[in-house]
Tab-separated table of C-alpha atoms in Angstrom:
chain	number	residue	atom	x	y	z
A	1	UNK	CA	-4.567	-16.508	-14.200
A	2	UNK	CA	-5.901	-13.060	-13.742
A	3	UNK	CA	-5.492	-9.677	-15.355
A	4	UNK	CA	-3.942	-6.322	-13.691
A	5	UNK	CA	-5.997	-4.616	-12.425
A	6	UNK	CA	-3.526	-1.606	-12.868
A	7	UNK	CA	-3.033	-2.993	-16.676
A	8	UNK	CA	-6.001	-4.555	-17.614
A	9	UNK	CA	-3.844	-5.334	-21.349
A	10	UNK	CA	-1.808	-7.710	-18.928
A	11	UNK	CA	-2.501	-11.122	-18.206
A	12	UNK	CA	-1.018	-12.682	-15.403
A	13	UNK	CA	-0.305	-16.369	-15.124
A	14	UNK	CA	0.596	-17.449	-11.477
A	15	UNK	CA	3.035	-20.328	-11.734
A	16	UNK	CA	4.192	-19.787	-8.081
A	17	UNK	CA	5.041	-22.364	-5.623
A	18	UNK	CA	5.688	-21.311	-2.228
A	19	UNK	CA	7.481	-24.454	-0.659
A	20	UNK	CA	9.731	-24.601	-3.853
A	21	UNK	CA	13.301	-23.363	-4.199
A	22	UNK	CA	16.664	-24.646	-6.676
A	23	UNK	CA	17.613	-27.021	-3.503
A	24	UNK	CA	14.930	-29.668	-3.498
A	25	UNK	CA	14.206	-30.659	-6.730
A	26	UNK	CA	12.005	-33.260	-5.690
A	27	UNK	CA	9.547	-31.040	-4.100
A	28	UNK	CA	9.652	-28.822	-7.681
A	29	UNK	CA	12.840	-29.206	-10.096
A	30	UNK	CA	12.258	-25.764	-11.719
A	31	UNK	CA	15.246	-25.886	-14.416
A	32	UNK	CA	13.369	-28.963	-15.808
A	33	UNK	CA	9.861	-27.902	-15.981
A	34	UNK	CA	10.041	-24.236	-16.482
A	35	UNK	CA	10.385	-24.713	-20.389
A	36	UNK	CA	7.518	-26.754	-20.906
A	37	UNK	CA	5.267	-24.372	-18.861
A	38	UNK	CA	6.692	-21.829	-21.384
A	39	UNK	CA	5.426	-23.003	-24.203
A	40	UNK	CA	2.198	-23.675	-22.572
A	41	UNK	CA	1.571	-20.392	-21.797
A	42	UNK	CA	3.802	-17.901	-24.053
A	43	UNK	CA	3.826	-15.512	-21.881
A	44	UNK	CA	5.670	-12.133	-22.705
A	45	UNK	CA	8.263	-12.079	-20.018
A	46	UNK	CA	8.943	-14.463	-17.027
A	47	UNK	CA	9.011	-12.812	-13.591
A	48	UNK	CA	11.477	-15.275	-10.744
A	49	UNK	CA	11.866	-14.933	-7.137
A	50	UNK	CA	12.863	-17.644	-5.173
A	51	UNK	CA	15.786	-18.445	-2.430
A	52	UNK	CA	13.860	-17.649	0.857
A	53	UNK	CA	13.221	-22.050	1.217
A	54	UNK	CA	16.651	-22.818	0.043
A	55	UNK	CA	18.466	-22.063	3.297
A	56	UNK	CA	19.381	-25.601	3.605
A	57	UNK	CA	21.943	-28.350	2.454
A	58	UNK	CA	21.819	-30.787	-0.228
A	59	UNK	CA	20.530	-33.937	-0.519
A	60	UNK	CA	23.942	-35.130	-1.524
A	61	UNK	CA	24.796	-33.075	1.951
A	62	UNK	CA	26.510	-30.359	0.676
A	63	UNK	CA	26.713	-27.586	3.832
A	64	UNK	CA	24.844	-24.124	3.367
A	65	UNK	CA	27.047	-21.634	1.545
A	66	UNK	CA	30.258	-24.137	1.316
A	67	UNK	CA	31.926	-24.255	-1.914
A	68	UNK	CA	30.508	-27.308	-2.911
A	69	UNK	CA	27.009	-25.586	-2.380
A	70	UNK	CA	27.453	-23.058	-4.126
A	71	UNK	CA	28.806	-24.742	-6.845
A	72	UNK	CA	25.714	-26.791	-7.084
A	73	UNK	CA	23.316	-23.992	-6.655
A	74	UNK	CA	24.758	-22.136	-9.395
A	75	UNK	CA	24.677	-24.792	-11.821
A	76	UNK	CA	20.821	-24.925	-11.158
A	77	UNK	CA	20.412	-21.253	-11.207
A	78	UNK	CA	22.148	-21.373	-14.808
A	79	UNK	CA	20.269	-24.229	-15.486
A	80	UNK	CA	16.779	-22.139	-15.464
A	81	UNK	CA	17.896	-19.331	-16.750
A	82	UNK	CA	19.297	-21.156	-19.720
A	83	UNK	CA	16.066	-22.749	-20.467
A	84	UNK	CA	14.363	-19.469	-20.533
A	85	UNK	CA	16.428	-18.646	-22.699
A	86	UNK	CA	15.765	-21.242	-25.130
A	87	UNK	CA	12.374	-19.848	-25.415
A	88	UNK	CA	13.313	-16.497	-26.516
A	89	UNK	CA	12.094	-14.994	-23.945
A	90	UNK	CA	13.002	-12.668	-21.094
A	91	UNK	CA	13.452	-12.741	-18.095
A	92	UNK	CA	13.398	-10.705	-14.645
A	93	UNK	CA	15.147	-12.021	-11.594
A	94	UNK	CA	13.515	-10.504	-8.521
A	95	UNK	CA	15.940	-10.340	-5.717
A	96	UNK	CA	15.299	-10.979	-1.927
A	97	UNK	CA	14.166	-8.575	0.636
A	98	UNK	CA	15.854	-8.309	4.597
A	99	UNK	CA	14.779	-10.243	7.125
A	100	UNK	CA	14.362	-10.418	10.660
A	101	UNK	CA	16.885	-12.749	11.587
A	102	UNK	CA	20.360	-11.879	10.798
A	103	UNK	CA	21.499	-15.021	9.688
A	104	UNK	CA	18.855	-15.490	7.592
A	105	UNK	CA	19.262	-11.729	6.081
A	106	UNK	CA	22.878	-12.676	5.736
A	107	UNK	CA	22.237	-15.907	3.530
A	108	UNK	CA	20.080	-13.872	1.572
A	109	UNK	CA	22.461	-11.475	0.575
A	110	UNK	CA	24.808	-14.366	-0.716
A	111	UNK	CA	21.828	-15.409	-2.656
A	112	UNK	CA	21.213	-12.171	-3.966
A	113	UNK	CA	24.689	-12.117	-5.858
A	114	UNK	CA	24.622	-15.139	-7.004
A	115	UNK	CA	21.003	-13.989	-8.676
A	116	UNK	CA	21.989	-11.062	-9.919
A	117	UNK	CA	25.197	-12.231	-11.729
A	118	UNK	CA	23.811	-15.252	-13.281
A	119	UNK	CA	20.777	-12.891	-14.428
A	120	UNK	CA	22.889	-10.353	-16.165
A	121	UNK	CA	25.427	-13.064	-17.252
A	122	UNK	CA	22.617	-14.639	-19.241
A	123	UNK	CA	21.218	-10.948	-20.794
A	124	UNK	CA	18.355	-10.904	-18.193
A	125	UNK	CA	17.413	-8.736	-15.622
A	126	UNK	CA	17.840	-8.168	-11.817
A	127	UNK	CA	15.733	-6.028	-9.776
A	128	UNK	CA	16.892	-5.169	-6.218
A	129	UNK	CA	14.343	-4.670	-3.716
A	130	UNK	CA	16.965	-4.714	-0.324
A	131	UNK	CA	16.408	-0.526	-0.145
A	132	UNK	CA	12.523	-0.990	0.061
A	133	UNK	CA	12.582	-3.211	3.292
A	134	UNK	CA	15.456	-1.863	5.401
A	135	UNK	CA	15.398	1.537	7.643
A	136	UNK	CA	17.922	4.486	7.183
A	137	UNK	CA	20.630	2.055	9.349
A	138	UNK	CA	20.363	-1.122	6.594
A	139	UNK	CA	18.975	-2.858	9.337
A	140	UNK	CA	15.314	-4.953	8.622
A	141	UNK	CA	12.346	-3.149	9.223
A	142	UNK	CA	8.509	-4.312	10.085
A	143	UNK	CA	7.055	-1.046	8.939
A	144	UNK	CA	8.247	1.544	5.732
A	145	UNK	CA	6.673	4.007	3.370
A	146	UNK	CA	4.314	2.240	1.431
A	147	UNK	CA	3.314	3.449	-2.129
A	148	UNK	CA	1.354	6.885	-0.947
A	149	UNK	CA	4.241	7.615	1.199
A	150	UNK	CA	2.912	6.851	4.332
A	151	UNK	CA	4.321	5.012	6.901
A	152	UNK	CA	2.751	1.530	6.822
A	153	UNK	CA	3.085	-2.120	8.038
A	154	UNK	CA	5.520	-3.766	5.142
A	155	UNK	CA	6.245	-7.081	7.316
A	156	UNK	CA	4.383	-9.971	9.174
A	157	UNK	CA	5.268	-10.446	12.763
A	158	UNK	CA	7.508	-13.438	11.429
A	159	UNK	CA	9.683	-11.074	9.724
A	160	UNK	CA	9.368	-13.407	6.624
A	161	UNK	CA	6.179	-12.489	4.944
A	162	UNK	CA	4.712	-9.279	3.448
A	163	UNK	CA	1.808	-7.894	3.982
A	164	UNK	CA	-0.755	-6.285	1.224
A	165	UNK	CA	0.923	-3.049	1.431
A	166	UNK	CA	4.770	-4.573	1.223
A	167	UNK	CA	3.689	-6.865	-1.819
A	168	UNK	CA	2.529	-3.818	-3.508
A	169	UNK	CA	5.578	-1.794	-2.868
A	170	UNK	CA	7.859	-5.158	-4.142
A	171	UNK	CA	5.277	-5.101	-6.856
A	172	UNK	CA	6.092	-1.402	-7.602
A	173	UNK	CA	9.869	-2.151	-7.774
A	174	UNK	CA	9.573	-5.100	-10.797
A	175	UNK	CA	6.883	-2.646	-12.609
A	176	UNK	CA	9.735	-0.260	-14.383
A	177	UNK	CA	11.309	-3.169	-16.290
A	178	UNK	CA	8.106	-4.713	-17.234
A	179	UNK	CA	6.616	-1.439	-18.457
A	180	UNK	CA	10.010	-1.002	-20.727
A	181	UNK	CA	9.599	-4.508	-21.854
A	182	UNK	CA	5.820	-4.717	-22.415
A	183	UNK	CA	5.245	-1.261	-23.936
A	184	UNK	CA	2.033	0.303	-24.684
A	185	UNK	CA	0.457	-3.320	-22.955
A	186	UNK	CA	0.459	-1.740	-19.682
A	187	UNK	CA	-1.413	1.017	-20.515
A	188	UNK	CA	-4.282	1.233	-17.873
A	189	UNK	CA	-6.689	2.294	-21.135
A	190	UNK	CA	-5.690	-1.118	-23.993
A	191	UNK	CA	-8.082	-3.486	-23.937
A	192	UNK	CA	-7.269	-7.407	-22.862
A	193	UNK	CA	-4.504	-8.571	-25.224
A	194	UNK	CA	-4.741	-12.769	-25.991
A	195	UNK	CA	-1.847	-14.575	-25.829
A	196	UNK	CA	0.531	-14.696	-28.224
A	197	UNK	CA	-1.405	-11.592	-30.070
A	198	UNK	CA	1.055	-8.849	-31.117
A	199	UNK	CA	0.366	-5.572	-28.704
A	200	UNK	CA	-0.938	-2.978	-31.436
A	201	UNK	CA	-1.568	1.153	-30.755
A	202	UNK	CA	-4.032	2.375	-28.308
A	203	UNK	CA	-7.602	2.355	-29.907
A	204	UNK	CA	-8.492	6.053	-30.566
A	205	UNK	CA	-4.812	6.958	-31.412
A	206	UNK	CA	-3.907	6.460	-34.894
A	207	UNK	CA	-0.846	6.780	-35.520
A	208	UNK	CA	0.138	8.807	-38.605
A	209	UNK	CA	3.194	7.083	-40.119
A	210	UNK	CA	6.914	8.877	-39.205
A	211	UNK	CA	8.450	10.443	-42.152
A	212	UNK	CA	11.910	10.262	-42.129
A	213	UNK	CA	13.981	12.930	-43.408
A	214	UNK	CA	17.558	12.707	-44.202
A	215	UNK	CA	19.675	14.553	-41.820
A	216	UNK	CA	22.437	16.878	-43.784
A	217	UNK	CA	26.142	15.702	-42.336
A	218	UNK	CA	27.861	17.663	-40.305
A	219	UNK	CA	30.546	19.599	-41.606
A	220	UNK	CA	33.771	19.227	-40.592
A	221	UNK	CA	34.369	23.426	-40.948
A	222	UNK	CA	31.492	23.957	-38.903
A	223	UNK	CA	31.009	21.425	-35.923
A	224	UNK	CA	28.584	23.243	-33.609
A	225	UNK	CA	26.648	24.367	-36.713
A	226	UNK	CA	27.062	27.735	-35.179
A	227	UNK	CA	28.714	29.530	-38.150
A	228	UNK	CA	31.817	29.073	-37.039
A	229	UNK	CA	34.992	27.733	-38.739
A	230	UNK	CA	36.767	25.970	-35.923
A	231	UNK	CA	37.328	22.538	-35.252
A	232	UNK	CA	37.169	21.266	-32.099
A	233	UNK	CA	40.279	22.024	-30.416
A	234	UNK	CA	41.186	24.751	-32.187
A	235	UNK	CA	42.816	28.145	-30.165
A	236	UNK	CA	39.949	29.686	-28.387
A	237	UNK	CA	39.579	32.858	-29.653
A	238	UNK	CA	40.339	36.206	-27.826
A	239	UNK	CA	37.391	37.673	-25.713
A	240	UNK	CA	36.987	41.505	-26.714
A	241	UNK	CA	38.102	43.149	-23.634
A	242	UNK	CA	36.030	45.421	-21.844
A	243	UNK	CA	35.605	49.026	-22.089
A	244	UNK	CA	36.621	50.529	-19.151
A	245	UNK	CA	34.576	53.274	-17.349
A	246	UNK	CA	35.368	56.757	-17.005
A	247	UNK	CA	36.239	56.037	-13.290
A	248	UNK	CA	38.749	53.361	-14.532
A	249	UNK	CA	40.343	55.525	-17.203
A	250	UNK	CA	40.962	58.224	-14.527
A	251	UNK	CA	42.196	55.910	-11.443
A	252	UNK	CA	44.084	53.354	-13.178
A	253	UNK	CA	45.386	55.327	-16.530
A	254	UNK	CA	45.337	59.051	-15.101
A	255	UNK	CA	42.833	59.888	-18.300
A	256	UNK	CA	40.685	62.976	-17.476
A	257	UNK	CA	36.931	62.155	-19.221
A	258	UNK	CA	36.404	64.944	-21.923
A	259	UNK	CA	35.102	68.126	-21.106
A	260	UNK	CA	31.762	69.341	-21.319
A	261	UNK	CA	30.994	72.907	-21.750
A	262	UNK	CA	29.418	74.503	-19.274
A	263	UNK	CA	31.067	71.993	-16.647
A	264	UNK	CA	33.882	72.815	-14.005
A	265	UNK	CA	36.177	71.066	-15.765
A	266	UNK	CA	36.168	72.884	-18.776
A	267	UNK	CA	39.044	74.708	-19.822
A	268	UNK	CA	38.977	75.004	-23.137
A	269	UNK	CA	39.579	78.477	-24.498
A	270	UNK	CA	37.748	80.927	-25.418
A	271	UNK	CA	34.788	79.597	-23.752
A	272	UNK	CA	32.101	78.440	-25.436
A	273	UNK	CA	28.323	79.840	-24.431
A	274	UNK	CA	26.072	77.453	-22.169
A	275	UNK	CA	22.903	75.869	-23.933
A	276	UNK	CA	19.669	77.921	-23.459
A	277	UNK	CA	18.282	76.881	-20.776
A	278	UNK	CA	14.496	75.749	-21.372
A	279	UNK	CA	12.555	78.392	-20.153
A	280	UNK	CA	8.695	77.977	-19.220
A	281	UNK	CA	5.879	80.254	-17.807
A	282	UNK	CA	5.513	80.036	-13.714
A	283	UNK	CA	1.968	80.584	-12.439
């Protein structure tokens, strides 16, 4: 149990189990236990990622990936979720990253979609990290950009683990729903929250209470609130056209502009004088 560092209003309560998995129960039978550890702790939200030790068959003998697998691994996968849900309280689904070996990248993949539709079948949530861990190809990749955008080491040599820098960039990726979900908790400035304490406003800044004002309906005459009369739909009005120039008048209507006295095309008779010209001393 630790607190962020990043969040110090965020506890942290490591339940992991690195040999575990939804295939052998006996090692860890997670759909049984997870409740109880629930109500233990209350936490907030529960965070899941499992499915890299559960490339294997069932006890009962049940292939990798047959029908009868997956049929089985399902019904544990709904089995978990479900009793999160009983709690009340969410949960996030982190999905798998690439791997070195293909077949082990493609078994993953299978896994991922099974994840991800349970999760959002049962209202949770599913964040995919595949993007984070492959190159421009799709294809698994030891190093990446790491959280400063540099290019760093993301992978052990095994191509299974991650190293500081990749567990802070999968970090980074379940961060956005767990900020939505935890609010103002995650603030970097909120002070260590107990659990099961409601998360209250920032200390330092009150909050002056919202006043609500009623909003006027809209009118059905005026939909834009423009001035207008229109409903939507209505015959678009008529653009004024454009005057035309006095080049336009003459090319395209044969109009002559007026004439000016005192120009070259002025014809009118008798003539009328010129303007005084403005006269001024010279030096």
């Amino acid at each position: 149990m630790k607190h962020s560092s990043i969040s110090p209003g965020v506890r942290v309560v490591d339940k992991s189990d690195g040999s575990s998995g939804f295939v052998r129960d006996d090692h860890r039978d997670w759909p049984a236990t997870i409740g109880a550890e629930i109500e233990a702790e209350k936490p907030a939200v529960v965070v899941m990622m499992a499915g890299a030790n559960d490339r294997q068959q069932f006890a009962n003998g049940q292939t990798l990936l047959s029908d009868e697998w997956d049929k089985e691994y399902q019904a544990r996968i709904n089995a978990f979720l479900e009793a999160v849900k009983k709690t009340g309280r969410p949960v996030v689904w982190v999905g798998q990253p690439s791997y070195k070996t293909k077949s082990m990248t493609n078994d993953v993949l299978a896994f991922n979609e099974l994840y991800r539709n349970a999760t959002e079948k049962a209202g949770g949530t599913f964040v995919d990290v595949w993007d984070g861990f492959v190159d421009q190809s799709g294809s698994f990749t030891l190093s990446g950009f790491d959280m400063s955008g540099q290019t760093a080491r993301l992978r052990n040599n095994d191509g299974i683990g991650l190293t500081p820098a990749g567990k802070r960039k999968l970090a980074f990726y379940v961060e956005k729903p767990l900020r939505q979900m935890l609010g103002n908790a995650t603030s970097p400035n909120i002070a260590a929250v107990k659990p099961g304490a409601p998360v209250q406003a920032l200390p330092g800044t009150p909050q002056a209470p919202v006043t609500v004002d009623r909003l006027a309906p809209i009118s059905l005459n005026d939909p834009e609130l423009d001035g207008g009369t229109d409903l939507l739909g209505a015959s678009p009005r008529g653009a004024p056209a454009p005057e035309k120039s006095a080049r336009d008048r003459l090319v395209i209507d044969g109009v002559a502009p007026e004439s000016q006295p005192g120009r070259v095309n002025d014809f009118s008779w008798p003539k009328q004088p010129d303007a005084t010209p403005t006269t001024g001393a010279v030096r």
